[in-house]
Amino acid sequence: MTTTNQKKAIVLGAGGFIGGHLVKRLKEEGYWVRGVDIKNNEYHNYADEFILGDLTDPNVVQLAISENIDEVYQLAADMGGALYIFTGQNDANVMHNSALINLNVVHECVKKKVKKVFYSSSACAYPEYNQMDTNNPKCSEKDAYPAEPDSEYGWEKIFSERLYLAHNRNYKLDVRIARFHNIFGPYGTYKGGKEKAPAAMCRKAIETPDGGELEVWGDGLQTRSFLYIDECIEAVLRLMRQDSFIGPVNIGSEKMVTINQLAQIIIKLSGKNITIKNLEREEFKEKYGFKCPTGVRGRNSDNTLYREKMGWEPSQPLKEGIEKTFNWISKIINNNQ
């Protein structure tokens, strides 16, 4: 039951990593929250109500999004880590399922007169040709066009951004759009093929014996920035709680590291004598039978626009977030042995 002045929010994709953390934060702030996803969240169970259903089904979306809702957070997508997105083996499902979810959601939000909608896009929307230099990737918001993402996942994100912006223009749907850059932290996927690089490397380091090797895909010189989950949620809520700017805007860290440097941070946390084993393209294909899913050579969040519009930016050192993630994964693995 909601109280008279209690804000009501719906988190689509609440069974996932970011969605679970968002539900928790909203509940801490006094919201009534409905979570919706095709799967339950195995770590966070804070929602007042949870609808288990497939958002590609318009009937599920019709049930999920009701009248008099203050905020809808659309985080649901068919996605995963590099092994899921960049091998090309899941492209049809990624595009079909995610696009269908957004088509259903934006239609229902207009129909039910939802007051404000957040859509989570991705840094994968940026053109591959701007991300070939490991030291100087171009990822300011205006650089998304001419579009040429490096994956079908990125193409779907470009389409869906424009879908929400079109409904803002034509139907006055109050939207906010942000492009996430490698969000990580505890209480998320760390095994099974859909995990992101920080969680995967933490798991590998924990499972690797002293004196062993930690496998890194590619030469490890590709660069990325990583943002801890708490700062991501803070950035999302700040974007939602102002009325002068709708985006798209980057949400990420500007502290760029190579993948080998990320591995070295994690190896140091393990306290083991582990060496990095870089699997180059041919060696990777020989071992796994498909191309090495390393993505673009360089990617880093440009936070200029967010600083200008919000007057805030993330500040937590990468090592602090990695340590929290490592300790969480280590506890789970050690308890299961």
XYZ file of C-alpha atoms in Angstrom:
337
model
C 0.000 0.000 0.000
C 1.203 3.504 -0.799
C 0.772 6.559 1.388
C -0.829 9.749 0.057
C 2.414 11.612 -0.725
C 4.609 8.596 -1.460
C 6.244 8.639 -4.896
C 5.703 5.593 -7.089
C 8.348 4.176 -9.409
C 8.605 1.215 -11.772
C 11.995 -0.344 -12.476
C 12.006 -2.420 -15.655
C 14.958 -4.793 -15.562
C 14.836 -5.020 -11.767
C 16.127 -8.586 -11.943
C 19.452 -7.299 -13.234
C 22.521 -5.771 -11.638
C 21.854 -2.035 -12.057
C 18.096 -2.491 -11.649
C 18.518 -4.269 -8.331
C 20.713 -1.507 -6.940
C 18.290 1.149 -8.196
C 15.306 -0.511 -6.499
C 17.273 -0.618 -3.239
C 18.180 3.087 -3.448
C 14.632 4.179 -4.281
C 13.250 2.172 -1.363
C 15.798 3.779 0.968
C 14.452 7.157 -0.182
C 10.871 6.214 0.663
C 9.473 5.302 -2.760
C 6.886 2.646 -3.447
C 8.601 0.491 -6.098
C 7.383 -2.127 -8.547
C 10.103 -4.271 -10.116
C 9.575 -6.064 -13.422
C 11.816 -8.573 -15.195
C 11.941 -11.941 -16.908
C 13.869 -13.242 -13.884
C 13.966 -12.552 -10.175
C 16.907 -10.672 -8.711
C 18.969 -13.283 -6.893
C 20.627 -10.737 -4.582
C 18.185 -7.842 -4.047
C 14.559 -8.328 -3.042
C 13.509 -4.838 -1.971
C 10.622 -4.071 -4.337
C 7.142 -3.651 -2.840
C 5.811 -5.617 -5.792
C 7.581 -7.732 -8.406
C 6.089 -8.826 -11.720
C 7.819 -11.789 -13.316
C 7.276 -11.487 -17.048
C 8.771 -11.023 -20.507
C 8.693 -7.346 -21.530
C 8.740 -8.291 -25.222
C 5.111 -9.258 -24.596
C 2.896 -6.140 -24.795
C 0.422 -7.732 -22.369
C 3.128 -7.920 -19.699
C 4.075 -4.277 -20.282
C 0.422 -3.263 -20.099
C 0.188 -4.986 -16.715
C 3.522 -3.605 -15.501
C 2.937 0.082 -16.279
C -0.135 1.419 -14.533
C -1.750 4.831 -14.183
C -0.471 7.520 -11.795
C 3.161 6.437 -11.875
C 5.712 9.158 -11.105
C 8.806 7.555 -12.623
C 9.623 4.649 -14.927
C 13.224 3.453 -15.206
C 13.726 1.414 -18.375
C 16.855 -0.686 -17.856
C 15.610 -3.939 -19.417
C 17.573 -5.290 -22.396
C 18.889 -8.503 -23.888
C 22.533 -8.019 -23.025
C 25.667 -9.343 -21.363
C 29.435 -8.998 -21.363
C 31.832 -9.160 -24.314
C 31.364 -12.901 -24.751
C 27.633 -12.343 -25.308
C 27.688 -9.077 -27.267
C 30.791 -9.164 -29.472
C 30.948 -12.722 -30.826
C 28.029 -12.091 -33.206
C 26.279 -15.264 -32.082
C 23.432 -13.421 -30.290
C 22.916 -10.440 -32.611
C 19.393 -11.287 -33.806
C 18.052 -11.828 -30.287
C 19.823 -8.738 -28.927
C 18.297 -6.474 -31.577
C 14.843 -8.040 -31.736
C 14.247 -8.436 -28.009
C 15.623 -5.087 -26.855
C 13.915 -3.093 -29.620
C 10.592 -4.831 -28.935
C 10.867 -4.084 -25.214
C 11.405 -0.382 -25.894
C 8.621 -0.179 -28.473
C 6.230 -1.707 -25.951
C 7.420 0.431 -23.052
C 7.368 3.828 -24.768
C 3.873 3.160 -26.156
C 2.519 2.201 -22.736
C 4.196 5.160 -20.997
C 2.448 7.563 -23.366
C -0.864 5.721 -23.019
C -0.703 5.684 -19.183
C 0.589 9.282 -18.963
C 3.705 8.373 -16.976
C 5.180 11.564 -15.511
C 8.868 10.884 -16.235
C 10.830 8.102 -17.965
C 14.522 7.202 -17.789
C 16.080 5.185 -20.617
C 19.475 3.540 -20.167
C 21.506 3.639 -23.355
C 25.129 2.553 -23.651
C 28.613 3.694 -24.611
C 28.337 0.989 -27.272
C 26.304 3.553 -29.244
C 29.490 5.441 -30.136
C 31.106 4.923 -33.564
C 33.845 2.354 -33.888
C 35.943 4.745 -36.007
C 36.226 7.168 -33.056
C 37.529 4.451 -30.735
C 40.572 3.095 -32.567
C 43.130 5.103 -30.576
C 43.647 3.573 -27.139
C 44.807 6.883 -25.669
C 42.316 9.296 -27.270
C 38.880 7.760 -27.824
C 36.205 10.298 -28.815
C 33.100 9.707 -26.740
C 31.546 13.114 -26.213
C 27.798 12.990 -26.750
C 27.870 14.831 -30.078
C 30.280 12.217 -31.497
C 27.579 9.538 -31.687
C 26.834 10.636 -35.268
C 27.500 9.718 -38.040
C 26.611 6.421 -36.369
C 28.700 3.290 -36.756
C 28.629 1.258 -33.527
C 30.879 -1.795 -33.287
C 28.003 -4.159 -32.388
C 24.342 -4.802 -33.126
C 23.740 -4.038 -29.435
C 25.021 -0.515 -30.089
C 22.818 -0.095 -33.168
C 19.733 -1.018 -31.161
C 20.695 1.552 -28.522
C 20.960 4.280 -31.170
C 17.513 3.331 -32.500
C 15.931 3.306 -29.049
C 17.447 6.662 -28.078
C 15.771 8.163 -31.141
C 12.545 6.316 -30.321
C 12.314 7.970 -26.895
C 13.315 11.380 -28.259
C 10.647 11.130 -30.969
C 7.987 10.382 -28.366
C 9.244 13.347 -26.361
C 8.752 15.616 -29.405
C 5.479 14.190 -30.678
C 3.712 13.085 -27.482
C 5.426 15.256 -24.832
C 6.710 12.191 -22.978
C 9.125 13.538 -20.349
C 12.254 11.438 -20.920
C 15.831 11.309 -19.670
C 18.505 9.376 -21.568
C 21.974 8.356 -20.367
C 24.736 6.306 -21.958
C 26.294 3.996 -19.366
C 30.041 3.343 -19.502
C 31.037 -0.017 -17.957
C 29.147 -0.022 -14.664
C 30.444 -2.559 -12.129
C 30.143 -3.613 -8.511
C 28.900 -6.376 -6.209
C 25.534 -8.154 -6.420
C 25.730 -8.836 -10.129
C 26.628 -11.550 -12.626
C 30.179 -12.849 -12.169
C 30.109 -16.116 -14.146
C 28.295 -17.878 -16.969
C 29.257 -15.772 -20.004
C 27.214 -12.607 -19.416
C 29.500 -11.084 -16.789
C 31.463 -7.871 -17.434
C 35.262 -7.614 -17.359
C 35.776 -6.498 -13.707
C 33.628 -9.326 -12.306
C 35.105 -11.887 -14.700
C 38.670 -10.959 -13.771
C 37.885 -10.980 -10.053
C 36.468 -14.493 -10.407
C 39.471 -15.668 -12.445
C 41.971 -14.266 -9.921
C 40.120 -15.876 -7.007
C 40.003 -19.257 -8.756
C 43.578 -19.152 -10.112
C 46.138 -20.918 -7.889
C 49.242 -19.138 -6.645
C 51.809 -19.195 -9.439
C 49.147 -19.583 -12.136
C 48.036 -17.466 -15.078
C 45.097 -15.085 -15.461
C 43.731 -15.127 -18.997
C 43.113 -11.732 -20.636
C 41.473 -11.636 -24.064
C 43.504 -9.802 -26.681
C 46.741 -7.930 -26.065
C 45.317 -6.219 -22.969
C 46.286 -2.777 -24.253
C 42.694 -1.849 -25.113
C 41.499 0.928 -22.783
C 38.281 1.402 -20.833
C 36.894 3.379 -17.908
C 34.799 1.729 -15.192
C 32.196 3.314 -12.915
C 31.161 1.898 -9.547
C 27.454 1.150 -9.216
C 26.686 3.572 -6.361
C 27.966 6.519 -8.391
C 25.989 5.345 -11.413
C 22.754 5.339 -9.398
C 23.539 8.778 -7.976
C 24.118 10.133 -11.491
C 20.843 8.645 -12.776
C 18.805 10.172 -9.964
C 20.417 13.587 -10.387
C 19.533 13.494 -14.084
C 15.934 12.520 -13.299
C 15.499 15.210 -10.649
C 16.169 18.225 -12.832
C 13.907 19.570 -15.551
C 16.180 21.484 -17.919
C 18.048 18.704 -19.724
C 16.909 15.359 -21.154
C 20.137 14.013 -22.687
C 21.570 11.834 -24.059
C 24.429 12.253 -21.605
C 27.330 10.038 -20.545
C 27.338 8.384 -17.136
C 30.780 6.970 -16.503
C 34.264 7.573 -15.176
C 36.998 9.517 -16.947
C 39.753 7.460 -15.294
C 40.911 5.288 -18.201
C 42.987 2.116 -17.714
C 44.202 -0.658 -19.978
C 42.649 -4.074 -19.490
C 46.048 -5.357 -18.381
C 46.184 -2.596 -15.741
C 42.741 -3.637 -14.517
C 43.993 -7.221 -14.267
C 47.057 -6.073 -12.315
C 44.878 -4.213 -9.772
C 42.845 -7.381 -9.238
C 45.903 -9.653 -9.050
C 47.360 -7.404 -6.349
C 44.121 -7.692 -4.361
C 44.322 -11.483 -4.577
C 47.717 -11.490 -2.866
C 48.880 -14.234 -5.230
C 51.820 -14.539 -7.581
C 49.775 -14.592 -10.791
C 50.960 -13.650 -14.271
C 48.822 -12.296 -17.098
C 48.316 -14.560 -20.108
C 47.229 -12.479 -23.106
C 45.334 -14.485 -25.691
C 45.898 -12.877 -29.084
C 43.355 -13.284 -31.886
C 44.647 -16.463 -33.511
C 45.417 -18.179 -30.239
C 41.978 -17.232 -28.886
C 40.184 -18.545 -31.974
C 42.149 -21.788 -31.856
C 41.179 -22.306 -28.208
C 37.533 -21.169 -28.278
C 36.508 -21.556 -31.918
C 35.318 -17.974 -32.542
C 36.785 -14.495 -32.883
C 38.245 -12.750 -29.854
C 35.499 -10.468 -28.401
C 37.659 -7.525 -27.336
C 35.474 -4.707 -28.689
C 36.934 -1.321 -29.659
C 40.549 -0.371 -28.927
C 39.707 2.578 -26.678
C 36.664 3.846 -24.809
C 36.414 6.471 -22.084
C 33.551 8.553 -20.747
C 33.653 12.262 -21.536
C 31.884 13.883 -18.571
C 32.045 17.491 -19.788
C 28.331 17.722 -20.550
C 27.225 16.030 -17.325
C 29.433 18.384 -15.257
C 27.995 21.365 -17.100
C 24.352 20.343 -16.690
C 24.417 18.638 -13.281
C 27.306 20.345 -11.468
C 28.542 16.941 -10.291
C 30.739 14.065 -11.413
C 31.886 10.665 -10.081
C 34.954 10.738 -7.852
C 35.496 7.296 -6.289
C 38.886 5.754 -7.144
C 38.653 2.635 -9.317
C 40.607 0.534 -6.816
C 38.026 1.109 -4.054
C 35.173 -0.186 -6.170
C 37.209 -3.127 -7.463
C 38.135 -4.097 -3.897
C 34.460 -4.135 -2.838
C 33.578 -6.235 -5.881
C 36.503 -8.615 -5.367
C 35.655 -9.180 -1.692
C 32.004 -9.900 -2.512
C 32.825 -12.441 -5.240
C 35.546 -14.000 -3.081
C 33.104 -14.534 -0.226
C 30.598 -16.274 -2.491
C 33.182 -18.548 -4.136
C 34.858 -19.465 -0.832
C 31.495 -20.206 0.824
C 30.575 -22.533 -2.050
C 33.750 -24.596 -1.835
